[in-house]
Amino acid sequence: MANKIYRKSVHHTIVLSKKILQKNPRLKNKIKTILETQIQPKETKSKYDKWLSKNFPDFIDQASLVRQLAKLRYLPLISIVLPVYNTKLSFLRDCLDSVISQIYPNWELCIVDDASPKKEVRQEILKYAKYDKRIKYQFLTKNHHIADATNEAIKMAKGSYVSLLDHDDILWPNALLEVVKALNKNEQLEFIYSDEDKITNNRHNHLGPFFKPDWNPDFLHSVNYITHFTTIHKSVLDKVGGFNGKYNGAQDWDLFLRITSLTDKIYHIPKIIYSWRIHNQSTAKSTNAKPYVVEAQRNVLLDDLKRKGYKEKDVELYQNKKHKGYWNVDYKLITKPLISIIIPSKDQYKVVKRCVESIYTKTTYQNFEIILVDTGSTDKKVLRWYKKLIKQHSNFKLINWPETPFSYSRSCNRGAKEASGELLLMLNNDTEVLIPNWLQLMAGDALRPKIGAVGCLLFYPDGYHIQHAGVGIGLGGVAANSFSMMTLDQPMTQTQHLMINTKHNMTAVTAACMMIRKDVFNEVDGFSEEFRITYNDVDLCLKLYKKGYHNLYNPNVRLLHHESISVGRPKDNKKRDTTEFQKAKKIFLERWQEFINHDPNINSNLSKDNAFYDI
């Protein structure tokens, strides 16, 4: 039955296309240009140009795509909704041509012109509707603005799924095919989104690829990372009531937050299948192009937080001062929970003294205890300093835990048993506090029921180069600190910029500075002690992830990290047993291969040969 539907659809598409192209040579040339390439010849190609030349569907690829289409058993009607207002005609033609050029034929295009002053816009729509009967239209006599105009288009939709398209953007030829391929793997999906890039006035000039993570709820509170291309089950769209005109300028962000609060049947297509047009009036260029957008975004986030049970006094919502398109949601501490800071240490007087003193002198939050797990110090200066700390600070507790060889996992587990706090903070003795409110920021997130481990942004001692911004599983073949050795002011891709500068969920964070609720730590039996020195923190985070918790990276919490001063690095044979390191690596690979193959928070298009999230 599916093949009959497919053959009928394809036959319909071919016959219709021949009629269209015979009557419109200009359209024929347009479509040919779309299908051939998106790249104009350049003297020097960027990394993305090279990636694009291999990944944009050309004529050869389309034969393969048609074969993929023939194998699909489920061929639902997809309604593409397109609100239009005074669109530049060349942009509108590019947009409509990209729909007509879809490999997948079972679609309808529902266009609503929102009372454009330019009659040429409506005339162009009529031309296209005459050429292709799958194009439906409605001309409003009064301007409704984008949210209500889109709702009018949704009312026209007959498909089981609705895809959202902006009037000056373009779909790649395989866009709908990729959506339907996902649905053939799982017909239960209700919300699908994809990767995207940008185009300029010249539609062949592609730039700014955004390779997104899989579903990432905290990321969606920092920025509307989903944006394009989205396809939504019609029943879900109807259930949430479509778009809300109250949020014009951020109406799609509001819709996505409401939908993802309603369903967990969310899927990310890790492919670029949509290009977002940059021009002077576009939010793709800057939210400054539409000042009202900022206020709409604020209201969207505040209202979503209220729906999730947070009162306005429970959160602090503010724009990132340096990056105006990004938002920070800080969850305030309603109570003042005791935080147990667990620091394993041995000798290293200058190192551990700097760490502990930075806590006492720089931290504004006072309800904490320091549990220093000493694993066998013999340095008399260190021992005298311990006695001094005990006298000076009632919240300093020393645990004598001599062990050979040293085990970070066992030391932290021992410290956790002695901890009185509701929250545990695992902290390396070679760290140094930079941000006075670091404990409040981490605790506000760690107390959230769905959050597992909370990590931060760590810098090397120069305070300039990044040491850690989350952990990427599979990077380097096992796991690596994300963005290590990059700097905050260097040129970045959009993907890098967002993943470094926004609060979002990570599959893992480092225990050099990691906060977690004590009951959650105990729920997963703490650190696995077969990982004595390395991989223990990543293993813990993956155990949390498998239990259904979201781990979190917060770039607003910043510390210095004098990495591996205490125990050395695995490559340093004088200090570290590389045989044991290889054994730990083997255990980790056997246990967590599924995440090495696919870290849900690292796009599969990004290279695993380095930690820079680049193609």
mmCIF file of C-alpha atoms in Angstrom, residues 125-400:
data_model
loop_
_atom_site.group_PDB
_atom_site.id
_atom_site.type_symbol
_atom_site.label_atom_id
_atom_site.label_comp_id
_atom_site.label_asym_id
_atom_site.label_seq_id
_atom_site.Cartn_x
_atom_site.Cartn_y
_atom_site.Cartn_z
ATOM 1 C CA ILE A 125 1.765 33.748 -4.552
ATOM 2 C CA LEU A 126 -1.063 33.385 -7.087
ATOM 3 C CA LYS A 127 1.434 32.475 -9.805
ATOM 4 C CA TYR A 128 2.962 29.709 -7.729
ATOM 5 C CA ALA A 129 -0.432 28.404 -6.615
ATOM 6 C CA LYS A 130 -1.462 28.166 -10.269
ATOM 7 C CA TYR A 131 1.654 26.154 -11.093
ATOM 8 C CA ASP A 132 1.402 23.708 -8.175
ATOM 9 C CA LYS A 133 -1.958 22.639 -6.733
ATOM 10 C CA ARG A 134 -0.287 21.641 -3.457
ATOM 11 C CA ILE A 135 0.044 25.352 -2.714
ATOM 12 C CA LYS A 136 -2.919 26.830 -0.811
ATOM 13 C CA TYR A 137 -3.252 30.477 0.141
ATOM 14 C CA GLN A 138 -5.261 33.025 2.048
ATOM 15 C CA PHE A 139 -4.997 36.805 1.783
ATOM 16 C CA LEU A 140 -5.819 38.662 4.971
ATOM 17 C CA THR A 141 -7.364 42.109 4.585
ATOM 18 C CA LYS A 142 -6.065 43.298 7.948
ATOM 19 C CA ASN A 143 -2.608 42.822 9.420
ATOM 20 C CA HIS A 144 -2.675 40.174 12.170
ATOM 21 C CA HIS A 145 1.098 40.064 12.889
ATOM 22 C CA ILE A 146 3.165 36.910 12.689
ATOM 23 C CA ALA A 147 1.685 34.751 15.451
ATOM 24 C CA ASP A 148 -1.947 35.120 14.409
ATOM 25 C CA ALA A 149 -1.077 34.980 10.706
ATOM 26 C CA THR A 150 0.698 31.667 11.306
ATOM 27 C CA ASN A 151 -2.320 30.403 13.236
ATOM 28 C CA GLU A 152 -4.466 31.194 10.198
ATOM 29 C CA ALA A 153 -2.109 29.101 8.092
ATOM 30 C CA ILE A 154 -2.314 26.256 10.612
ATOM 31 C CA LYS A 155 -6.122 26.295 10.297
ATOM 32 C CA MET A 156 -5.669 25.522 6.604
ATOM 33 C CA ALA A 157 -3.440 22.521 7.328
ATOM 34 C CA LYS A 158 -4.805 19.046 6.535
ATOM 35 C CA GLY A 159 -1.601 17.134 7.280
ATOM 36 C CA SER A 160 -0.828 14.984 10.309
ATOM 37 C CA TYR A 161 2.274 17.118 10.818
ATOM 38 C CA VAL A 162 2.936 20.832 10.513
ATOM 39 C CA SER A 163 6.320 22.257 9.507
ATOM 40 C CA LEU A 164 7.233 25.886 10.158
ATOM 41 C CA LEU A 165 8.870 27.978 7.424
ATOM 42 C CA ASP A 166 9.804 31.668 7.331
ATOM 43 C CA HIS A 167 9.018 33.632 4.184
ATOM 44 C CA ASP A 168 12.617 34.600 3.367
ATOM 45 C CA ASP A 169 14.357 31.324 4.242
ATOM 46 C CA ILE A 170 14.914 28.145 2.246
ATOM 47 C CA LEU A 171 14.540 24.419 2.764
ATOM 48 C CA TRP A 172 17.199 22.072 1.504
ATOM 49 C CA PRO A 173 15.867 19.525 -1.030
ATOM 50 C CA ASN A 174 16.019 16.683 1.505
ATOM 51 C CA ALA A 175 14.352 18.578 4.376
ATOM 52 C CA LEU A 176 10.984 16.837 4.391
ATOM 53 C CA LEU A 177 12.548 13.505 3.472
ATOM 54 C CA GLU A 178 14.715 13.604 6.586
ATOM 55 C CA VAL A 179 11.666 14.372 8.713
ATOM 56 C CA VAL A 180 9.717 11.450 7.254
ATOM 57 C CA LYS A 181 12.718 9.119 7.615
ATOM 58 C CA ALA A 182 12.718 9.945 11.330
ATOM 59 C CA LEU A 183 8.983 9.251 11.526
ATOM 60 C CA ASN A 184 9.448 5.904 9.808
ATOM 61 C CA LYS A 185 11.858 4.923 12.566
ATOM 62 C CA ASN A 186 9.464 6.153 15.252
ATOM 63 C CA GLU A 187 5.907 7.145 14.381
ATOM 64 C CA GLN A 188 5.362 8.300 17.978
ATOM 65 C CA LEU A 189 7.526 11.408 17.517
ATOM 66 C CA GLU A 190 5.653 14.647 18.146
ATOM 67 C CA PHE A 191 8.328 17.327 17.879
ATOM 68 C CA ILE A 192 11.228 17.228 15.426
ATOM 69 C CA TYR A 193 13.950 19.827 14.885
ATOM 70 C CA SER A 194 17.123 20.009 12.806
ATOM 71 C CA ASP A 195 20.438 21.780 12.379
ATOM 72 C CA GLU A 196 20.605 24.957 10.302
ATOM 73 C CA ASP A 197 22.877 27.492 8.658
ATOM 74 C CA LYS A 198 22.467 31.029 7.344
ATOM 75 C CA ILE A 199 22.429 32.647 3.932
ATOM 76 C CA THR A 200 22.919 36.285 2.961
ATOM 77 C CA ASN A 201 21.094 38.325 0.335
ATOM 78 C CA ASN A 202 22.956 36.052 -2.042
ATOM 79 C CA ARG A 203 21.304 32.708 -1.319
ATOM 80 C CA HIS A 204 24.412 30.842 -2.457
ATOM 81 C CA ASN A 205 26.517 32.414 0.261
ATOM 82 C CA HIS A 206 26.218 29.969 3.173
ATOM 83 C CA LEU A 207 27.738 30.670 6.556
ATOM 84 C CA GLY A 208 27.167 30.298 10.300
ATOM 85 C CA PRO A 209 26.328 26.599 10.566
ATOM 86 C CA PHE A 210 24.736 25.658 13.869
ATOM 87 C CA PHE A 211 25.248 22.016 14.785
ATOM 88 C CA LYS A 212 22.855 21.522 17.681
ATOM 89 C CA PRO A 213 22.746 19.029 20.539
ATOM 90 C CA ASP A 214 19.879 16.626 21.067
ATOM 91 C CA TRP A 215 17.032 17.722 23.352
ATOM 92 C CA ASN A 216 18.588 20.054 25.907
ATOM 93 C CA PRO A 217 16.028 21.683 28.256
ATOM 94 C CA ASP A 218 18.380 24.094 30.044
ATOM 95 C CA PHE A 219 19.805 25.266 26.723
ATOM 96 C CA LEU A 220 16.286 26.232 25.684
ATOM 97 C CA HIS A 221 16.122 28.518 28.730
ATOM 98 C CA SER A 222 19.357 30.239 27.665
ATOM 99 C CA VAL A 223 18.580 30.775 23.998
ATOM 100 C CA ASN A 224 16.077 29.560 21.431
ATOM 101 C CA TYR A 225 18.521 27.008 20.081
ATOM 102 C CA ILE A 226 15.811 25.054 18.236
ATOM 103 C CA THR A 227 14.688 27.873 15.887
ATOM 104 C CA HIS A 228 14.592 26.050 12.509
ATOM 105 C CA PHE A 229 13.563 23.551 11.039
ATOM 106 C CA THR A 230 10.703 22.228 13.190
ATOM 107 C CA THR A 231 7.926 19.775 12.475
ATOM 108 C CA ILE A 232 5.130 19.266 15.011
ATOM 109 C CA HIS A 233 2.356 16.693 15.250
ATOM 110 C CA LYS A 234 -0.850 18.533 14.427
ATOM 111 C CA SER A 235 -2.681 17.154 17.477
ATOM 112 C CA VAL A 236 0.016 18.541 19.811
ATOM 113 C CA LEU A 237 -0.032 21.892 18.055
ATOM 114 C CA ASP A 238 -3.807 22.038 18.470
ATOM 115 C CA LYS A 239 -3.565 20.983 22.103
ATOM 116 C CA VAL A 240 -1.218 23.849 23.045
ATOM 117 C CA GLY A 241 -3.364 26.281 21.076
ATOM 118 C CA GLY A 242 -0.864 27.268 18.393
ATOM 119 C CA PHE A 243 1.064 30.527 18.588
ATOM 120 C CA ASN A 244 0.386 33.259 21.141
ATOM 121 C CA GLY A 245 0.283 36.791 19.732
ATOM 122 C CA LYS A 246 1.298 38.117 23.146
ATOM 123 C CA TYR A 247 4.865 37.037 22.327
ATOM 124 C CA ASN A 248 5.272 38.371 18.783
ATOM 125 C CA GLY A 249 9.015 38.475 18.152
ATOM 126 C CA ALA A 250 9.616 35.396 20.295
ATOM 127 C CA GLN A 251 6.470 33.477 19.407
ATOM 128 C CA ASP A 252 8.322 30.385 18.219
ATOM 129 C CA TRP A 253 10.390 30.202 21.435
ATOM 130 C CA ASP A 254 7.183 30.345 23.464
ATOM 131 C CA LEU A 255 5.611 27.616 21.327
ATOM 132 C CA PHE A 256 8.624 25.317 21.673
ATOM 133 C CA LEU A 257 8.698 25.728 25.458
ATOM 134 C CA ARG A 258 5.003 24.918 25.751
ATOM 135 C CA ILE A 259 5.261 21.898 23.438
ATOM 136 C CA THR A 260 8.346 20.433 25.102
ATOM 137 C CA SER A 261 6.638 20.822 28.479
ATOM 138 C CA LEU A 262 3.791 18.723 27.125
ATOM 139 C CA THR A 263 5.689 15.935 25.332
ATOM 140 C CA ASP A 264 8.993 14.093 25.638
ATOM 141 C CA LYS A 265 8.641 12.557 22.181
ATOM 142 C CA ILE A 266 11.292 14.911 20.833
ATOM 143 C CA TYR A 267 13.787 14.138 18.088
ATOM 144 C CA HIS A 268 16.751 16.045 16.705
ATOM 145 C CA ILE A 269 17.839 15.509 13.091
ATOM 146 C CA PRO A 270 21.631 16.018 13.190
ATOM 147 C CA LYS A 271 21.718 17.459 9.690
ATOM 148 C CA ILE A 272 21.505 20.937 8.220
ATOM 149 C CA ILE A 273 18.346 20.997 6.120
ATOM 150 C CA TYR A 274 17.347 24.649 6.509
ATOM 151 C CA SER A 275 18.972 28.001 5.710
ATOM 152 C CA TRP A 276 18.018 31.130 7.646
ATOM 153 C CA ARG A 277 18.217 34.405 5.703
ATOM 154 C CA ILE A 278 20.366 37.225 7.108
ATOM 155 C CA HIS A 279 19.330 40.724 6.127
ATOM 156 C CA ASN A 280 18.919 44.080 7.869
ATOM 157 C CA GLN A 281 15.476 43.344 9.292
ATOM 158 C CA SER A 282 16.197 39.758 10.287
ATOM 159 C CA THR A 283 16.679 38.405 13.823
ATOM 160 C CA ALA A 284 19.174 36.033 12.202
ATOM 161 C CA LYS A 285 21.442 39.063 11.992
ATOM 162 C CA SER A 286 20.714 40.598 15.392
ATOM 163 C CA THR A 287 17.884 40.988 17.877
ATOM 164 C CA ASN A 288 18.736 44.693 17.682
ATOM 165 C CA ALA A 289 16.941 44.673 14.309
ATOM 166 C CA LYS A 290 13.723 44.212 16.311
ATOM 167 C CA PRO A 291 14.055 45.821 19.776
ATOM 168 C CA TYR A 292 10.679 44.503 20.931
ATOM 169 C CA VAL A 293 12.078 40.987 20.625
ATOM 170 C CA VAL A 294 14.096 41.361 23.848
ATOM 171 C CA GLU A 295 11.017 42.146 25.935
ATOM 172 C CA ALA A 296 9.085 39.331 24.288
ATOM 173 C CA GLN A 297 11.894 36.870 25.090
ATOM 174 C CA ARG A 298 11.940 37.934 28.734
ATOM 175 C CA ASN A 299 8.178 37.400 29.025
ATOM 176 C CA VAL A 300 8.390 34.027 27.302
ATOM 177 C CA LEU A 301 10.989 32.766 29.776
ATOM 178 C CA LEU A 302 9.268 34.194 32.844
ATOM 179 C CA ASP A 303 5.926 32.672 31.887
ATOM 180 C CA ASP A 304 7.488 29.286 31.183
ATOM 181 C CA LEU A 305 9.245 29.291 34.544
ATOM 182 C CA LYS A 306 5.915 30.086 36.206
ATOM 183 C CA ARG A 307 4.321 27.138 34.397
ATOM 184 C CA LYS A 308 7.102 24.960 35.787
ATOM 185 C CA GLY A 309 6.258 26.043 39.319
ATOM 186 C CA TYR A 310 8.779 28.822 39.919
ATOM 187 C CA LYS A 311 7.568 32.110 41.330
ATOM 188 C CA GLU A 312 9.149 35.304 40.053
ATOM 189 C CA LYS A 313 10.986 35.722 43.363
ATOM 190 C CA ASP A 314 12.477 32.226 42.951
ATOM 191 C CA VAL A 315 14.538 33.097 39.885
ATOM 192 C CA GLU A 316 16.710 35.853 38.556
ATOM 193 C CA LEU A 317 16.364 36.286 34.808
ATOM 194 C CA TYR A 318 18.704 38.596 32.961
ATOM 195 C CA GLN A 319 20.330 39.131 29.604
ATOM 196 C CA ASN A 320 23.964 38.214 29.237
ATOM 197 C CA LYS A 321 25.783 41.564 29.428
ATOM 198 C CA LYS A 322 28.304 40.684 26.764
ATOM 199 C CA HIS A 323 26.117 38.547 24.517
ATOM 200 C CA LYS A 324 22.724 40.222 24.228
ATOM 201 C CA GLY A 325 20.981 37.282 22.589
ATOM 202 C CA TYR A 326 21.711 34.957 25.512
ATOM 203 C CA TRP A 327 19.781 34.726 28.762
ATOM 204 C CA ASN A 328 20.757 33.614 32.260
ATOM 205 C CA VAL A 329 18.288 31.921 34.549
ATOM 206 C CA ASP A 330 19.632 31.778 38.098
ATOM 207 C CA TYR A 331 17.588 29.739 40.546
ATOM 208 C CA LYS A 332 17.634 31.497 43.907
ATOM 209 C CA LEU A 333 18.099 29.662 47.173
ATOM 210 C CA ILE A 334 14.807 29.777 49.052
ATOM 211 C CA THR A 335 16.437 27.988 51.972
ATOM 212 C CA LYS A 336 20.102 27.993 52.981
ATOM 213 C CA PRO A 337 21.203 24.387 52.619
ATOM 214 C CA LEU A 338 24.478 23.238 54.127
ATOM 215 C CA ILE A 339 27.063 22.613 51.411
ATOM 216 C CA SER A 340 29.816 20.108 52.181
ATOM 217 C CA ILE A 341 32.954 20.925 50.200
ATOM 218 C CA ILE A 342 35.010 17.738 49.911
ATOM 219 C CA ILE A 343 38.703 18.222 49.110
ATOM 220 C CA PRO A 344 41.028 15.210 48.897
ATOM 221 C CA SER A 345 44.631 16.300 49.540
ATOM 222 C CA LYS A 346 48.103 15.172 50.536
ATOM 223 C CA ASP A 347 50.963 17.559 51.386
ATOM 224 C CA GLN A 348 51.172 20.206 48.585
ATOM 225 C CA TYR A 349 51.119 23.035 51.139
ATOM 226 C CA LYS A 350 51.045 26.009 48.741
ATOM 227 C CA VAL A 351 48.519 24.354 46.478
ATOM 228 C CA VAL A 352 45.918 23.338 49.041
ATOM 229 C CA LYS A 353 46.417 26.518 51.102
ATOM 230 C CA ARG A 354 45.641 28.656 48.069
ATOM 231 C CA CYS A 355 42.495 26.614 47.413
ATOM 232 C CA VAL A 356 41.116 26.703 50.963
ATOM 233 C CA GLU A 357 41.969 30.354 51.553
ATOM 234 C CA SER A 358 40.231 31.339 48.322
ATOM 235 C CA ILE A 359 37.074 29.663 49.638
ATOM 236 C CA TYR A 360 37.173 31.442 52.965
ATOM 237 C CA THR A 361 38.153 34.873 51.637
ATOM 238 C CA LYS A 362 36.097 35.064 48.434
ATOM 239 C CA THR A 363 32.900 33.114 49.082
ATOM 240 C CA THR A 364 29.788 35.128 49.960
ATOM 241 C CA TYR A 365 27.632 32.110 50.878
ATOM 242 C CA GLN A 366 28.430 31.151 54.461
ATOM 243 C CA ASN A 367 26.520 27.932 55.169
ATOM 244 C CA PHE A 368 29.218 25.514 54.113
ATOM 245 C CA GLU A 369 31.657 23.106 55.664
ATOM 246 C CA ILE A 370 35.011 22.038 54.308
ATOM 247 C CA ILE A 371 35.805 18.351 54.652
ATOM 248 C CA LEU A 372 39.448 17.896 53.836
ATOM 249 C CA VAL A 373 40.242 14.234 53.285
ATOM 250 C CA ASP A 374 43.954 13.957 53.971
ATOM 251 C CA THR A 375 45.364 10.856 52.321
ATOM 252 C CA GLY A 376 48.646 10.674 54.213
ATOM 253 C CA SER A 377 50.405 14.037 54.531
ATOM 254 C CA THR A 378 53.851 14.019 56.145
ATOM 255 C CA ASP A 379 54.803 17.650 55.520
ATOM 256 C CA LYS A 380 54.981 19.271 58.981
ATOM 257 C CA LYS A 381 54.043 22.651 57.525
ATOM 258 C CA VAL A 382 50.808 21.157 56.198
ATOM 259 C CA LEU A 383 50.033 19.435 59.500
ATOM 260 C CA ARG A 384 50.589 22.654 61.472
ATOM 261 C CA TRP A 385 48.374 24.524 59.016
ATOM 262 C CA TYR A 386 45.594 21.966 59.549
ATOM 263 C CA LYS A 387 45.667 22.627 63.304
ATOM 264 C CA LYS A 388 45.459 26.343 62.650
ATOM 265 C CA LEU A 389 42.449 25.917 60.356
ATOM 266 C CA ILE A 390 40.634 23.778 62.922
ATOM 267 C CA LYS A 391 41.076 26.515 65.539
ATOM 268 C CA GLN A 392 40.101 29.354 63.206
ATOM 269 C CA HIS A 393 37.120 27.770 61.446
ATOM 270 C CA SER A 394 34.436 25.726 63.140
ATOM 271 C CA ASN A 395 33.272 24.590 59.698
ATOM 272 C CA PHE A 396 36.603 22.964 58.801
ATOM 273 C CA LYS A 397 36.748 19.205 59.311
ATOM 274 C CA LEU A 398 39.831 17.039 58.784
ATOM 275 C CA ILE A 399 39.471 13.366 57.857
ATOM 276 C CA ASN A 400 42.629 11.294 58.161
#
